[in-house]
Each structure stands twice: as structure tokens, then as C-alpha cells.
Coordinates of C-alpha atoms and ligand atoms in Angstrom, one line a residue:
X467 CA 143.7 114.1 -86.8
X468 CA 140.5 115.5 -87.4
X469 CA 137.4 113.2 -86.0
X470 CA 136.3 111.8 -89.3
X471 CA 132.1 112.6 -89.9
X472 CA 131.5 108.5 -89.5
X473 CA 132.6 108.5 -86.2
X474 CA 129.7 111.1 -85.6
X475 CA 127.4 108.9 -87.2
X476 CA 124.6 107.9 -85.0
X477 CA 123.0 104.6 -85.6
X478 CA 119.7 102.8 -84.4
X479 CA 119.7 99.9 -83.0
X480 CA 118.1 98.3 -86.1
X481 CA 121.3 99.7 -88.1
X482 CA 123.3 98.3 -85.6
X483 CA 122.3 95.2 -85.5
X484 CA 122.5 94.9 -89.0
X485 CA 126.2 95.8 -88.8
X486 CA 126.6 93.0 -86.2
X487 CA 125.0 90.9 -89.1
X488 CA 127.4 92.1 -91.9
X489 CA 130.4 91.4 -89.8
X490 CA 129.4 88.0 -88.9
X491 CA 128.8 86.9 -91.8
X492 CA 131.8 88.2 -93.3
X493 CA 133.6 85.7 -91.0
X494 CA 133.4 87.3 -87.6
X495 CA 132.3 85.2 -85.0
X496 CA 129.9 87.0 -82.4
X497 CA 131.8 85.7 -79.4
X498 CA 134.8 88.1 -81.2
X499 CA 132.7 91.1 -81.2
X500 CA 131.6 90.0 -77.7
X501 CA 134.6 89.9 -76.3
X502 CA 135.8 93.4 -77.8
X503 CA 132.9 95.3 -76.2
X504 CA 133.4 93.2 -73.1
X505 CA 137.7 94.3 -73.0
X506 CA 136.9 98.1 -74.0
X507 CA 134.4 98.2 -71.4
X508 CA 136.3 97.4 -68.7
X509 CA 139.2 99.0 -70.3
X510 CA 137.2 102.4 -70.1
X511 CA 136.4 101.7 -66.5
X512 CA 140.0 101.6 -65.9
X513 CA 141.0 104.6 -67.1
X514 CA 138.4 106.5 -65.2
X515 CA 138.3 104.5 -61.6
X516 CA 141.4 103.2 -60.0
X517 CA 140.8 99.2 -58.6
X518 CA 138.1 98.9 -56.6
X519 CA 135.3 96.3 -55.7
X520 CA 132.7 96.2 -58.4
X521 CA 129.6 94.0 -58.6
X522 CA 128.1 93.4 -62.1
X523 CA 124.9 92.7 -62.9
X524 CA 124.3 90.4 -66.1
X525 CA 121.2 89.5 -67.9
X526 CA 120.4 86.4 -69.9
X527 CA 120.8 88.0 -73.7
X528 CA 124.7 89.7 -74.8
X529 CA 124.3 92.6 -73.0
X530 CA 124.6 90.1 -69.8
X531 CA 127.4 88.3 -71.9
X532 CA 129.5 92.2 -72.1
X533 CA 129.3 91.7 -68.2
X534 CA 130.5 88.7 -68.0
X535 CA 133.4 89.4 -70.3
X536 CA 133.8 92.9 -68.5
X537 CA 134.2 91.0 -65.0
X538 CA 136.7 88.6 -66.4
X539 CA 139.1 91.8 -67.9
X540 CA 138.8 93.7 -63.9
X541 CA 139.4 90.3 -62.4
X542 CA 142.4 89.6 -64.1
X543 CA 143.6 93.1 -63.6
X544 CA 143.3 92.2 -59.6
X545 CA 139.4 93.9 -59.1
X546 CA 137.5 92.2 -56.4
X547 CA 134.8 91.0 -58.9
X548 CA 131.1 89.6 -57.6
X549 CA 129.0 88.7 -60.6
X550 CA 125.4 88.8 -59.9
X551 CA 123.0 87.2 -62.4
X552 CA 119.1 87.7 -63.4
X553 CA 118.4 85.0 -65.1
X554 CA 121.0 82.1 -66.7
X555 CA 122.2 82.6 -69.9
X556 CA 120.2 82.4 -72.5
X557 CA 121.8 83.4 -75.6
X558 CA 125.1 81.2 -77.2
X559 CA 127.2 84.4 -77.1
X560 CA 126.5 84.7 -73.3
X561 CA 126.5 81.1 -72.6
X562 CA 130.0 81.1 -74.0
X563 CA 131.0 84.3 -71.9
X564 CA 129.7 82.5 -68.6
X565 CA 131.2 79.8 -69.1
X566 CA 134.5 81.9 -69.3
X567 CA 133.9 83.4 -66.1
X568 CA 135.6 81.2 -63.7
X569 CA 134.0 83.2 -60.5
X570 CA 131.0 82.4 -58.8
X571 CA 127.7 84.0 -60.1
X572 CA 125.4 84.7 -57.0
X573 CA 121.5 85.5 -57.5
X574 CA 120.8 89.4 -58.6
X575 CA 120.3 90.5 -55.4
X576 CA 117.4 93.8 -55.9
X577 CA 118.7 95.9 -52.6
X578 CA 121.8 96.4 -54.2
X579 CA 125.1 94.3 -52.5
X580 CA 127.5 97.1 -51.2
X581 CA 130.4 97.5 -53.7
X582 CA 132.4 101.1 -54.5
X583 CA 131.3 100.3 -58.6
X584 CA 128.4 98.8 -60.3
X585 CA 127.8 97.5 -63.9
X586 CA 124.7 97.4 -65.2
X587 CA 124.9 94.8 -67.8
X588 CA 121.1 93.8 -67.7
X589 CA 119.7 94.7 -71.0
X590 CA 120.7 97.1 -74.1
X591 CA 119.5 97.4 -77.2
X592 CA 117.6 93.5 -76.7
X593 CA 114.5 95.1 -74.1
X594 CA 111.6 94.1 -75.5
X595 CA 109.3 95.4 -72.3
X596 CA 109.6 97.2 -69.5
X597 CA 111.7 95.5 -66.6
X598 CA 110.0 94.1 -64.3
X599 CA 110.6 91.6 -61.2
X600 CA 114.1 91.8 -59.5
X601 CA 115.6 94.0 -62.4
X602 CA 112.8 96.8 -61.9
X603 CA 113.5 96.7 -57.9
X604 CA 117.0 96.9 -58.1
X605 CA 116.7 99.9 -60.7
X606 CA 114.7 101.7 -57.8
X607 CA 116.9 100.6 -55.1
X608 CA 119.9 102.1 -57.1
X609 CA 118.2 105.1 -57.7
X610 CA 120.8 107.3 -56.0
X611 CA 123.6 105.4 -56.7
X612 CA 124.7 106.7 -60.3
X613 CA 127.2 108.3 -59.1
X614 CA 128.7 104.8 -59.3
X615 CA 126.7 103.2 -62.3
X616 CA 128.6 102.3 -65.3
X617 CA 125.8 101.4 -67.7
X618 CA 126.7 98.7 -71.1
X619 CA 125.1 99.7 -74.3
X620 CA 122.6 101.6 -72.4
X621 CA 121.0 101.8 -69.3
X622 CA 118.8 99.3 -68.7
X623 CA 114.8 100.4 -69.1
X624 CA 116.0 103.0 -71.8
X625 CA 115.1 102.2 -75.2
X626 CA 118.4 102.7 -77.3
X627 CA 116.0 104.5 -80.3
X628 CA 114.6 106.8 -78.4
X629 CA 115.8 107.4 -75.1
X630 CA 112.9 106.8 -73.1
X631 CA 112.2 104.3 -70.2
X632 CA 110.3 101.7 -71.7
X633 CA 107.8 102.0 -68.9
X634 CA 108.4 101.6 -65.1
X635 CA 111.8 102.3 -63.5
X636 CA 115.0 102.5 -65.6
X637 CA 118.2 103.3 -64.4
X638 CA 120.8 105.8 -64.5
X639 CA 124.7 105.8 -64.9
X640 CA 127.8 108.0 -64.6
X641 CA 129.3 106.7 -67.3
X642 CA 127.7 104.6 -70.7
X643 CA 130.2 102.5 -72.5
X644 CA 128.7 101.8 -76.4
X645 CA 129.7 100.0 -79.1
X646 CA 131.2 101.1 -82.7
X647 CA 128.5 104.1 -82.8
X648 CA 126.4 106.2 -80.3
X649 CA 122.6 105.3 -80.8
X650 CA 119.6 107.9 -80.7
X651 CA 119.4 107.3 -76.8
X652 CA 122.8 108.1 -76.4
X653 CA 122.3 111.7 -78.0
X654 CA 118.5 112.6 -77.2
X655 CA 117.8 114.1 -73.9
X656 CA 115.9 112.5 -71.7
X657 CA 118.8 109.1 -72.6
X658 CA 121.8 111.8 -72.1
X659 CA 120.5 112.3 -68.5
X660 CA 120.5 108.5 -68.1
X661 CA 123.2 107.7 -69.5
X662 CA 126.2 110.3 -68.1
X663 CA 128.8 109.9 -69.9
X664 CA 129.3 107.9 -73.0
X665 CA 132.5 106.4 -74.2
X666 CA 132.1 104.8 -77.7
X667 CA 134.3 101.8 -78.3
X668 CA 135.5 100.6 -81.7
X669 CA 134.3 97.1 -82.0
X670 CA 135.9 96.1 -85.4
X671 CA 132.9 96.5 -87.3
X672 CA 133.4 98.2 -90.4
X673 CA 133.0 101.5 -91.6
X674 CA 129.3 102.0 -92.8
X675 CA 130.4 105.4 -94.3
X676 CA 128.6 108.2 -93.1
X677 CA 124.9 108.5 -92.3
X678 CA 122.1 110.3 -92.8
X679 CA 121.9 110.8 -88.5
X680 CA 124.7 112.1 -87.4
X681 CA 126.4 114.5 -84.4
X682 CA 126.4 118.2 -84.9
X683 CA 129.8 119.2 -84.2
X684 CA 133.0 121.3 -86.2
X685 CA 133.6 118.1 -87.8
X686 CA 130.4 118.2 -89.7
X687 CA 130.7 121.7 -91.6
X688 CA 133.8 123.1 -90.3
X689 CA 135.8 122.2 -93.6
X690 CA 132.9 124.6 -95.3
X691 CA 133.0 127.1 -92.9
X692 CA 132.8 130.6 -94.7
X693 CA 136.1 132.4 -93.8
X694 CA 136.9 135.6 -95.8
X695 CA 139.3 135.2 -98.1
X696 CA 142.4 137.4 -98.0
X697 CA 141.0 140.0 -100.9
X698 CA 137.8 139.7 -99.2
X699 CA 135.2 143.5 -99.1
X700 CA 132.2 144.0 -97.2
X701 CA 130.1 143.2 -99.9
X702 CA 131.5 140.4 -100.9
X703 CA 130.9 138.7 -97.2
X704 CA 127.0 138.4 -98.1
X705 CA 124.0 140.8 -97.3
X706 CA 121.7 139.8 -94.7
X707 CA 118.2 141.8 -94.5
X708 CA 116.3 141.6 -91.1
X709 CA 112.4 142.6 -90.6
X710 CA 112.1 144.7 -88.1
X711 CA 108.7 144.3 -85.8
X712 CA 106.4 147.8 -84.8
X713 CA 107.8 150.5 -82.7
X714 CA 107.5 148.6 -79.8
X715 CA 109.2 145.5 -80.9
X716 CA 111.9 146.0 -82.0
X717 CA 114.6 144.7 -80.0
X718 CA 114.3 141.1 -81.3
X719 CA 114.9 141.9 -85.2
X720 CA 117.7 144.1 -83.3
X721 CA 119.4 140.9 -81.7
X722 CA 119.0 138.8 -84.8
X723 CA 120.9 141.7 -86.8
X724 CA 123.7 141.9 -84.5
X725 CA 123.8 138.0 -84.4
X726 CA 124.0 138.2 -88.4
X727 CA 127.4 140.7 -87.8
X728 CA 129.0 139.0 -85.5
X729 CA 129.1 135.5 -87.1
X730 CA 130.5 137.1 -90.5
X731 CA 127.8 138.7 -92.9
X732 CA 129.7 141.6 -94.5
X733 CA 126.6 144.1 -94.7
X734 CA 123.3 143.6 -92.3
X735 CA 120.4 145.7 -93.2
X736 CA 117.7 146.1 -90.4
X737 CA 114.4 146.8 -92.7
X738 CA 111.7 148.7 -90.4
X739 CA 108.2 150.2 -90.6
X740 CA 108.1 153.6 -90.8
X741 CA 106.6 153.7 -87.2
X742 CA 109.9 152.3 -85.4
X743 CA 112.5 153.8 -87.9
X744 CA 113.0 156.4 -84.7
X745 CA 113.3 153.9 -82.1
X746 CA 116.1 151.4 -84.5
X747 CA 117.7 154.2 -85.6
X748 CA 118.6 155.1 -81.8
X749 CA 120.1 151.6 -81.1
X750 CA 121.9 150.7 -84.3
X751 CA 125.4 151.4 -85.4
X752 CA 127.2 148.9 -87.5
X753 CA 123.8 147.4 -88.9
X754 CA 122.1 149.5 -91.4
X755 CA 118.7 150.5 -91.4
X756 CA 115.8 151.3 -94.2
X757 CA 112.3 151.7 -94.4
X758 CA 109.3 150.2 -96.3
X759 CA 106.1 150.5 -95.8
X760 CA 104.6 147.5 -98.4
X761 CA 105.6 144.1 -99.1
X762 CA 106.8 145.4 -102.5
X763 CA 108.7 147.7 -101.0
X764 CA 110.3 145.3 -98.8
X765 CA 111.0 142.6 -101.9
X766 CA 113.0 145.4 -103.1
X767 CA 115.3 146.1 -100.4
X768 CA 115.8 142.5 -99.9
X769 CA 116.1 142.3 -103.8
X770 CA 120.2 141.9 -103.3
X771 CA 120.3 140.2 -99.9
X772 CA 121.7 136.4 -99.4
X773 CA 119.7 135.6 -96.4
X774 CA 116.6 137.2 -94.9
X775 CA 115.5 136.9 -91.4
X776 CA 111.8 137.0 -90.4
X777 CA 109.9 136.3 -87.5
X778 CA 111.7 137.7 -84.4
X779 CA 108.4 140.1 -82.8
X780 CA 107.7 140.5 -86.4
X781 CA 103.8 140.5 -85.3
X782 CA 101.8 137.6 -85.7
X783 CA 99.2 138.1 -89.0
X784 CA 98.4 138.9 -92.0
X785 CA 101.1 141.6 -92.5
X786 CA 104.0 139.1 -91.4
X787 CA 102.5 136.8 -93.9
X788 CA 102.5 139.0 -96.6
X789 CA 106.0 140.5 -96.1
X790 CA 107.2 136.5 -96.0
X791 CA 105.6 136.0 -99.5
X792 CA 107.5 139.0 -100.5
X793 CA 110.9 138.1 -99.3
X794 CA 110.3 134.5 -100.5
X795 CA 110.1 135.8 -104.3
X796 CA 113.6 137.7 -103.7
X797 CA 115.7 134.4 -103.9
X798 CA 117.5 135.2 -100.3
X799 CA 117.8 132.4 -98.3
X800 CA 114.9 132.7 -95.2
X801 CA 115.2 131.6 -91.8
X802 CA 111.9 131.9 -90.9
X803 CA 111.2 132.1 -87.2
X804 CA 108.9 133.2 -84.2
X805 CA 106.2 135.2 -85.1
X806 CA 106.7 134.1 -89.2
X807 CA 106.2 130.5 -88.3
X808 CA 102.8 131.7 -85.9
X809 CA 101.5 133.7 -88.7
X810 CA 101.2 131.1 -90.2
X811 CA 99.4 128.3 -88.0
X812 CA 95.8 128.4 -89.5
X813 CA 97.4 127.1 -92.8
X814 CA 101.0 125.6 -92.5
X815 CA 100.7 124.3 -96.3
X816 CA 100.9 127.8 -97.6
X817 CA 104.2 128.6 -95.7
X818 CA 105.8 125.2 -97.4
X819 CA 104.4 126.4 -100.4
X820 CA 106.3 129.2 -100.1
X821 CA 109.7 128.1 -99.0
X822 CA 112.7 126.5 -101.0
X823 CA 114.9 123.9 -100.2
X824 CA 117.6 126.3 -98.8
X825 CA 114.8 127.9 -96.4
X826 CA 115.5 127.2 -92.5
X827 CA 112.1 127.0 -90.4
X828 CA 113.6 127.4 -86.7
X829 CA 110.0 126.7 -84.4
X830 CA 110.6 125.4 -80.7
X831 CA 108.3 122.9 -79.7
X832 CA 105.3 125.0 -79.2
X833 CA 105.9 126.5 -82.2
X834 CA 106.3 122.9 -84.6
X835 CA 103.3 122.0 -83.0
X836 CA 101.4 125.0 -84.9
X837 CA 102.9 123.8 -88.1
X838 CA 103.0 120.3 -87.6
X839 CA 100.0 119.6 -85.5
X840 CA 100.4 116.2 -83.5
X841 CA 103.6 115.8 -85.5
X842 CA 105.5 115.4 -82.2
X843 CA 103.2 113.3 -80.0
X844 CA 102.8 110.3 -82.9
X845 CA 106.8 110.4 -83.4
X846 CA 108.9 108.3 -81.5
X847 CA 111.5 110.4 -80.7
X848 CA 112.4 114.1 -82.0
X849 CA 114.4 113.2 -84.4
X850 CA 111.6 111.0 -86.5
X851 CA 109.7 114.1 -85.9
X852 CA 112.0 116.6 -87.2
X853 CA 113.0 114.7 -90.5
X854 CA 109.3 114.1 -91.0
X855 CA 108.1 117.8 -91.0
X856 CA 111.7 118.7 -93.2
X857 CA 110.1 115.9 -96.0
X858 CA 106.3 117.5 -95.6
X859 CA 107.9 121.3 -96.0
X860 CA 110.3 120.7 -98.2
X861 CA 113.1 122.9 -95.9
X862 CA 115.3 122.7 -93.6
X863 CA 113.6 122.3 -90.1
X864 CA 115.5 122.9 -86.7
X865 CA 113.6 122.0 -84.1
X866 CA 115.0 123.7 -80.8
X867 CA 115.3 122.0 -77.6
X868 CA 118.5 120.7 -75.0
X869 CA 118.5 118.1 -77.8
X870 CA 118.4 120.8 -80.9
X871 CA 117.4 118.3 -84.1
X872 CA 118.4 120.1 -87.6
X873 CA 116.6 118.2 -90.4
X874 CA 117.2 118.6 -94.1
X875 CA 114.7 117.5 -97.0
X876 CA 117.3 115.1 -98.7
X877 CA 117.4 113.2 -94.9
X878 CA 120.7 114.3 -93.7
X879 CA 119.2 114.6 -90.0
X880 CA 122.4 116.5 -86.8
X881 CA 121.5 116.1 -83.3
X882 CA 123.0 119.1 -81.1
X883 CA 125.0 117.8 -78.3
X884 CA 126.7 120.8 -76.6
X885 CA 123.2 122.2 -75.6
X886 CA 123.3 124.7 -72.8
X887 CA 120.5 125.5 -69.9
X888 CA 121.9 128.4 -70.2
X889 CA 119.8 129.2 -73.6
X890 CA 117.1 129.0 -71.8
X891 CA 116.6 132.8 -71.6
X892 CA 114.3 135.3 -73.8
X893 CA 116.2 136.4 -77.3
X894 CA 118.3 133.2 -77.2
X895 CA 116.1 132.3 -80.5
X896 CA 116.7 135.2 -82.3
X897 CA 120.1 135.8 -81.6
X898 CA 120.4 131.9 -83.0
X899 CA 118.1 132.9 -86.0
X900 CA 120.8 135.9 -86.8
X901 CA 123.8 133.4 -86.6
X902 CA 122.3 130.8 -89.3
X903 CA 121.4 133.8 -91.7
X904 CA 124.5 135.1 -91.2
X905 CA 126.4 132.4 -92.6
X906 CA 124.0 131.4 -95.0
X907 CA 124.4 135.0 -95.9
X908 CA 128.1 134.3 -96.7
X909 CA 127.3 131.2 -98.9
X910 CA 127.9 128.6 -96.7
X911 CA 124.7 125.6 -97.6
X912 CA 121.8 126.5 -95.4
X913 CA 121.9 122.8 -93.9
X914 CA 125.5 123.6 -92.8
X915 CA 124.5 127.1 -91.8
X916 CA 121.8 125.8 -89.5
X917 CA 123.9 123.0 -88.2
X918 CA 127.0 125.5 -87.2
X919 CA 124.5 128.7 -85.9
X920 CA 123.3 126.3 -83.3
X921 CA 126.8 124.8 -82.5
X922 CA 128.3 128.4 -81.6
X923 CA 125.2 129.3 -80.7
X924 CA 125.3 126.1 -77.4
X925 CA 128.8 127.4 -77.6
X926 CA 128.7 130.6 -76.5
X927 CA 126.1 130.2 -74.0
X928 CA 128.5 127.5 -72.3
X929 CA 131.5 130.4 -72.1
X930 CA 128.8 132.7 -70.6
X931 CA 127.7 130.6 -68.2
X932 CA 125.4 131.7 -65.2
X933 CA 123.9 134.8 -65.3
X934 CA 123.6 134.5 -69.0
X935 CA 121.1 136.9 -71.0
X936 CA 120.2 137.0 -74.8
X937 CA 122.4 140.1 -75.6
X938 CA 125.5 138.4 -74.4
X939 CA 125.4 135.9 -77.2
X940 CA 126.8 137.7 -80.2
X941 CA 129.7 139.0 -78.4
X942 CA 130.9 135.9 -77.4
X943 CA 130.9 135.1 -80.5
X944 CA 134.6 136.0 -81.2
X945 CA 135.7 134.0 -79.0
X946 CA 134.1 130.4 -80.0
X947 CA 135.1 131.7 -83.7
X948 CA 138.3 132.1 -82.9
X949 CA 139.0 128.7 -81.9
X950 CA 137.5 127.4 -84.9
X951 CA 139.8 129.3 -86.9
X952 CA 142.8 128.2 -85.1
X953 CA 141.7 124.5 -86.0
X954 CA 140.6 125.1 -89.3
X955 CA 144.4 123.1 -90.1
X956 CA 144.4 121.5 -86.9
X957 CA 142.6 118.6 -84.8
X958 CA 139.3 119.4 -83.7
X959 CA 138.3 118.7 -80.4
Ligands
NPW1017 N1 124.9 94.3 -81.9 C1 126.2 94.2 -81.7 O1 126.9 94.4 -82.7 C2 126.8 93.8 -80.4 C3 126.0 93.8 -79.3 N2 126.6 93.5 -78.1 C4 125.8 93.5 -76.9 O2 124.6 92.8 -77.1 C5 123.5 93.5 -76.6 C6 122.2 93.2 -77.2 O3 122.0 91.9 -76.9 P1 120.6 91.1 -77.1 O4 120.1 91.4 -78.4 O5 120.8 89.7 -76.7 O6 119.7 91.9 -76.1 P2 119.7 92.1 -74.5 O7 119.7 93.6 -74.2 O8 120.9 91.4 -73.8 O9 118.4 91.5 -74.0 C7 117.9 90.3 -74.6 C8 117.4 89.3 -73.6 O10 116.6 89.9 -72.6 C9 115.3 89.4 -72.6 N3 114.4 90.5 -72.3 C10 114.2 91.6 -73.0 N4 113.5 92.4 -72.3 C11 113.3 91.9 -71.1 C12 112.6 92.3 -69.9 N5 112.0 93.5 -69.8 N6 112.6 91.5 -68.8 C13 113.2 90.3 -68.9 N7 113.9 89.8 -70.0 C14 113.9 90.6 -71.1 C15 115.2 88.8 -74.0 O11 114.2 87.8 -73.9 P3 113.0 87.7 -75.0 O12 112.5 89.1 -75.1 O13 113.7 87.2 -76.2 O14 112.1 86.8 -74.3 C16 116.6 88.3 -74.2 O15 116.8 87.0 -73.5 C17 123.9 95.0 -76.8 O16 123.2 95.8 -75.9 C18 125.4 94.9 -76.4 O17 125.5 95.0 -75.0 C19 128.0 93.4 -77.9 O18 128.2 92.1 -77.4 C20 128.9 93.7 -79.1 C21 128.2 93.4 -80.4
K1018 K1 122.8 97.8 -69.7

């Protein structure tokens, strides 16, 4: 069955609490919820480790209550079980899971006791402050260890909204057990590399519906994803127009183009100056090519287009500004990247001005900081920083990074997961731009388009592998959409 979206649904810990809220008061006791984290915890455990000796480490608030649940499940399963303890219980959940541990509890001991399996059930989504004392010592002292972490909720010293240690040490798992939904730490990067793995476990909580913050993945747009139909012509898959840079840059626009072809648009139109008409013309074959010379020009041939791309070496200026303006008044939808987004740095407001609501701006972090100057730095995590610049342009924003945020004016806010080092390699950005036109090209909701370019994009860079370089992307293409069309009636992955 196909993952539904609110199982993709990522949820803050304020959110989650407040689902913890709803179900208690609806007749749930906490201890019940307590004790399902606890059982799916070690339940996840076992499916990935066969019996072994495992200490767990509990702290005073529920997260230290999961533990104790968690070494009551391995115990009874016949693990060798040493509970180690911060601080004595101090909420009534994990009084009442304490008490149900019929082991000894020893004293946290901060040079870590030798065991093949650790839990960290110190703190989740309660830290308040940085740890400190025993817990910060042991988080150095296990430093190298998390190999054989398994971290509940999160790892302790990560702040579950954004990721980050919370000051001082913090420490790191193989594998995060969570609870009904992953959290922004869980997704973000800086918390993915703490957390290894996660494993979400259903906690009985109900079904908030689907958020505004949620996973990017198949399950998100792949129900909208714009096949061809069976009668289907060239011109009616959707015209994408590309600006072409000067004579010697041109192989950027060129990327984009072939990006835009791959991923579907029927007809992709690489519009050039005059000057480097020559030098497209001796690389092109499928893609079209035309000149213009003015923006009016320009507006024209883009007059019939779906989707424009601009930005990729487009020239940083007054020229790139103008020829934006142009294609803005055409209707086409505009990614707008690179050198577009630097043109215009001395007065973001006039881009906005100039963009609709179906408009993608596509800046990496150097870039958003042009637009949105100290945006990032005052924003808690990326996310809050993405979906605040999409309210303040009035477009879709994707801001690019392991951690690719896509934000939408209306709030709906993806987090890319399959991110790939591999992108880390010059073109990767406009081969990415060229993929989101080209589906927006074919009709499919910019938001969507944005939200499945960088998907395939992370996709195809993960088939590629090592050794990776821009002009790979698009013909790998293919092969991630091939899967997607082989699920389109099937369970996604
Ligand atoms: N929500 C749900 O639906 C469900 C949640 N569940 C579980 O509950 C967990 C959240 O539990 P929680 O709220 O009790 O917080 P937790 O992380 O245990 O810490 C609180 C304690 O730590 C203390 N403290 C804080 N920082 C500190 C520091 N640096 N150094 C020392 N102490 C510090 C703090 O003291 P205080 O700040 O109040 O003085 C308080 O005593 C969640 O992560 C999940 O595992 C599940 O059972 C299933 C249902
Ligand atoms: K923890």
C-alpha cells in the first residue's frame, strides 16, 4: 500500500506534545503511550541486533521512563539488561516505569560500562539546557561508540526542532527510535548525522491529517506526476524556454535544457544572444535554439512557453534583470536561479515584485543570503528560514543543501531526505533547475514540480555514485523515471 502523506508528516516537538495532550485527554493514560514507545523500541532493537548485553541509560523525565520500559521488553526476551540511571525519577510516567523494572538500577556510570549495545534514554524532546555533569562526560566518553548507540526520541544534546546540540557534547547513535512522527531533528542535517538511522513507531496517537511540514518523497506528488497520456504530441508535453548566458557561458543554460528534456517537457527552446548562437548551435540537437537580442524580443519567444528557466551563467546585471522582467510578463512559470537570483541582490523586493505564486526561486545558501540577508542566521533551523522567505516573496523557495527545504507561500514546507554528496559538483544546480521547469512545463503545480526535480534530482546522483559530474544527471534520469512509472499502481518504496 502506498505510504500515506501523514506518515510523512514531520511534526515539532510542540505539535507533538500536543498530540500526547489530545490522546490523554481523550482517555489515554500516559503510562499507555509510555509503554508503546518503550515495546516498539526494543522491539526495533530486536529486529536489527540479535540478544546481546545492553546497558541503558535513563534520565529522570519519560524519555528515561522509554528506557526503563525498553529494558523490561529485552529482559524478558532473555537480554542481559544493566540499567544505569542519572538522576531518580522525577516524572509520574517514569516513576511508574521504574517501578516496573524489577532489575537493579546502578549509578550512570560517565566512562561508559562495557556492554555490546547501549541506549541512550537520557533526554528527548524534554532538554531544556545543554547536558552537563555525568550526562555531558559520558556523551564524550561514548564518542566513538555509535556504532552501538541506539538513541530514544533523539539523541540526547540534540534539540528535536532543530537538530542542533544544544550546547556542549551531544551524542551520536546508529539507530533513533521515534515516536508516531519524525521531528525536524530527525530530518535536518546536522540531527540526521546524529541520529543514524530512524525507525518511527506508531504510538496510537491519532491521525493529525497531514501537515504543512512534511517528507519529500514519491508519496508527496507522485499521484500528480505528469505522464503523457496515450494520444499525447510534442507540443502538448509543455514548452520550456531556457536563457542562454554570452558566448562563453553557455554550457549551464545547456545543462538546464537537457535537464528540461529528459524529465518530460515535449519541446525545449534554448533562447541565446546573438554572440553565442555559434557556439549552442554546435552542441545542441534535440533542444531547439533561437535568438533575441532585447528583452522584448525574448518575451516573444517565451510568449507560448509553460516554464522559463533563468539564471544558469546568465550574467549577473542589469541585462539578466531586464530579460527576467520580460519573461515574468509572459505568464510561463520561472524557475529563477544562479545568476537571476544575484542580479538581483542590491534590491530583492523588486524580484518578489516580479514573481507569481507559481515562480520557483532555487538560491543555495550563499545565494538566499543575497536575497534574504540575515534570513538564515536569526532562523532556527532551515526550514523556519525557508518558509519565511517563501511568505516575504510570495513564491516558491527551495533552498539547496544535504537537507534541500522546498517552501511554498500557502505554508506547505518538504524536507529532502535522499540528499546525495554526490551533488556536490559544479552544474548539479542547473541540471536541478532544468528538471523542476521541465515538469512545471508539463502542468504539474510548481510546488510539486519543485518537490519531485529535487527528489530525482538526489536520485540520480545516488545511482551515479562516485565519480559523479553534472552532465551525468539527465541521463540517469530514465532510469529513476522508470521506477516511478512502474509504481505509479504499485507500493512505493
Ligand atoms: N510526547 C509523547 O507523546 C510521548 C513522549 N514520550 C517520551 O517522553 C520524552 C519527553 O519526556 P519529557 O518531556 O519528560 O522530557 P525528557 O527529555 O525526558 O527530559 C525532561 C527531564 O529532564 C530534565 N532536564 C532537561 N534538560 C536537562 C539537562 N540538560 N540536564 C539535566 N536535566 C535536564 C527536566 O528537568 P527540568 O528542566 O524540568 O528541571 C526533566 O526532569 C520523549 O522524548 C519520549 O521519549 C514517550 O513516552 C511516548 C509519548
Ligand atoms: K535520548
Amino acid at each position: 500500500m502506498e505510504t500515506p502523506v501523514s506518515l510523512r508528516q514531520i511534526m515539532t516537538v510542540a505539535e507533538m506534545k500536543a498530540a500526547d495532550a489530545a490522546a490523554t485527554a481523550a482517555g489515554t493514560p500516559a503510562t499507555t503511550l509510555m509503554e508503546r514507545a518503550g515495546k516498539g523500541a526494543a522491539e526495533a532493537i530486536r529486529q536489527r541486533w540479535s540478544r546481546r548485553s545492553v546497558v541503558i541509560w535513563c534520565g529522570p523525565g519519560d524519555n528515561g521512563g522509554d528506557g526503563y520500559v525498553v529494558a523490561r521488553h529485552l529482559r524478558r526476551r532473555g537480554w542481559p539488561v544493566r540499567v544505569e540511571a542519572l538522576a531518580p525519577p522525577a516524572s509520574p510516567s517514569c516513576r511508574w516505569a521504574a517501578e516496573r523494572w524489577r532489575g537493579e538500577v546502578h549509578p550512570l556510570n560517565p566512562a561508559v560500562s562495557p556492554a555490546d549495545l547501549h541506549v541512550d534514554a537520557l533526554f528527548g524532546a524534554g532538554l531544556s539546557r545543554p547536558l552537563d555533569g555525568p550526562a555531558e562526560e559520558l556523551a564524550r566518553a561514548a564518542e566513538g561508540l555509535s556504532a552501538c548507540i541506539v538513541a530514544i526520541d533523539t539523541p540526547s544534546g540534540v534539540h528535536g526542532d532543530t537538530g542542533q546540540s544544544l550546547g556542549g557534547a551531544a551524542f551520536r547513535a546508529a539507530l533513533t527510535v521515534t515516536f508516531h512522527r519524525r521531528k525536524p531533528a530527525h530530518v535536518l542535517a546536522h540531527g540526521r548525522a546524529a541520529c543514524g538511522a530512524v525507525e518511527v513507531v506508531d504510538i496510537g496517537l491519532s491521525d493529525t491529517g497531514a501537515g504543512d511540514l512534511v517528507e519529500n518523497d514519491p508519496s508527496l506528488w507522485g499521484a500528480r506526476f505528469p505522464w503523457p497520456s496515450d494520444d499525447a504530441h510534442k507540443h502538448a508535453r509543455g514548452r520550456l524556454v531556457v536563457v542562454s548566458g554570452e558566448a562563453w557561458s553557455t554550457g549551464a543554460a545547456r545543462l538546464s535544457a537537457r535537464a528540461g528534456l529528459r524529465i518530460g517537457a515535449g519541446v525545449v527552446t534554448l533562447l541565446s544572444p546573438p554572440g553565442a548562437l555559434a557556439v549552442n548551435a554546435a552542441h545542441l540537437e534535440a533542444v531547439m535554439l533561437a535568438p533575441f537580442d532585447t528583452d522584448a524580443e525574448l518575451a516573444a519567444l517565451a510568449d507560448r512557453a509553460a516554464a522559463a528557466v533563468i539564471g544558469p551563467a546568465a550574467g549577473v546585471g542589469e541585462a539578466t534583470a531586464r530579460n527576467l522582467t520580460a519573461l515574468a510578463g509572459t505568464g510561463a512559470a520561472l524557475v529563477v536561479d544562479a545568476d537571476a537570483l544575484t542580479s538581483f541582490a542590491h534590491a530583492p523586493d523588486e524580484l518578489f515584485a516580479r514573481l507569481d505564486r507559481d515562480d520557483v526561486l532555487t538560491p543555495h545558501p550563499g545565494e538566499f543570503e543575497r536575497l534574504f540577508p540575515g534570513l538564515l542566521k536569526a532562523s532556527p533551523e532551515r526550514i523556519a528560514a525557508a518558509r519565511e522567505a517563501a511568505r516575504r516573496a510570495g513564491t516558491i523557495v527551495l533552498l539547496k543543501g544535504p537537507d534541500t527545504v522546498i517552501a511554498a507561500p500557502d505554508g506547505r514546507t518538504a524536507v529532502n531526505l535522499n540528499g546525495s554528496p554526490w551533488l556536490a559538483t559544479a552544474g548539479s544546480g542547473d541540471v536541478l533547475a532544468g528538471f523542476i521547469a521541465g515538469l512545471a512545463a508539463q502542468g504539474m503545480e510548481s510546488f510539486d514540480a519543485a518537490c519531485a526535480g529535487a527528489w530525482i534530482h538526489a536520485e540520480c546522483a545516488s545511482l551515479h555514485g562516485p565519480g559523479l559530474i553534472a552532465e551525468d544527471l539527465p541521463g540517469l534520469a530514465p532510469v529513476v523515471l522508470k521506477r516511478l512509472w512502474d509504481q505509479r499502481n504499485h507500493p512505493l518504496p
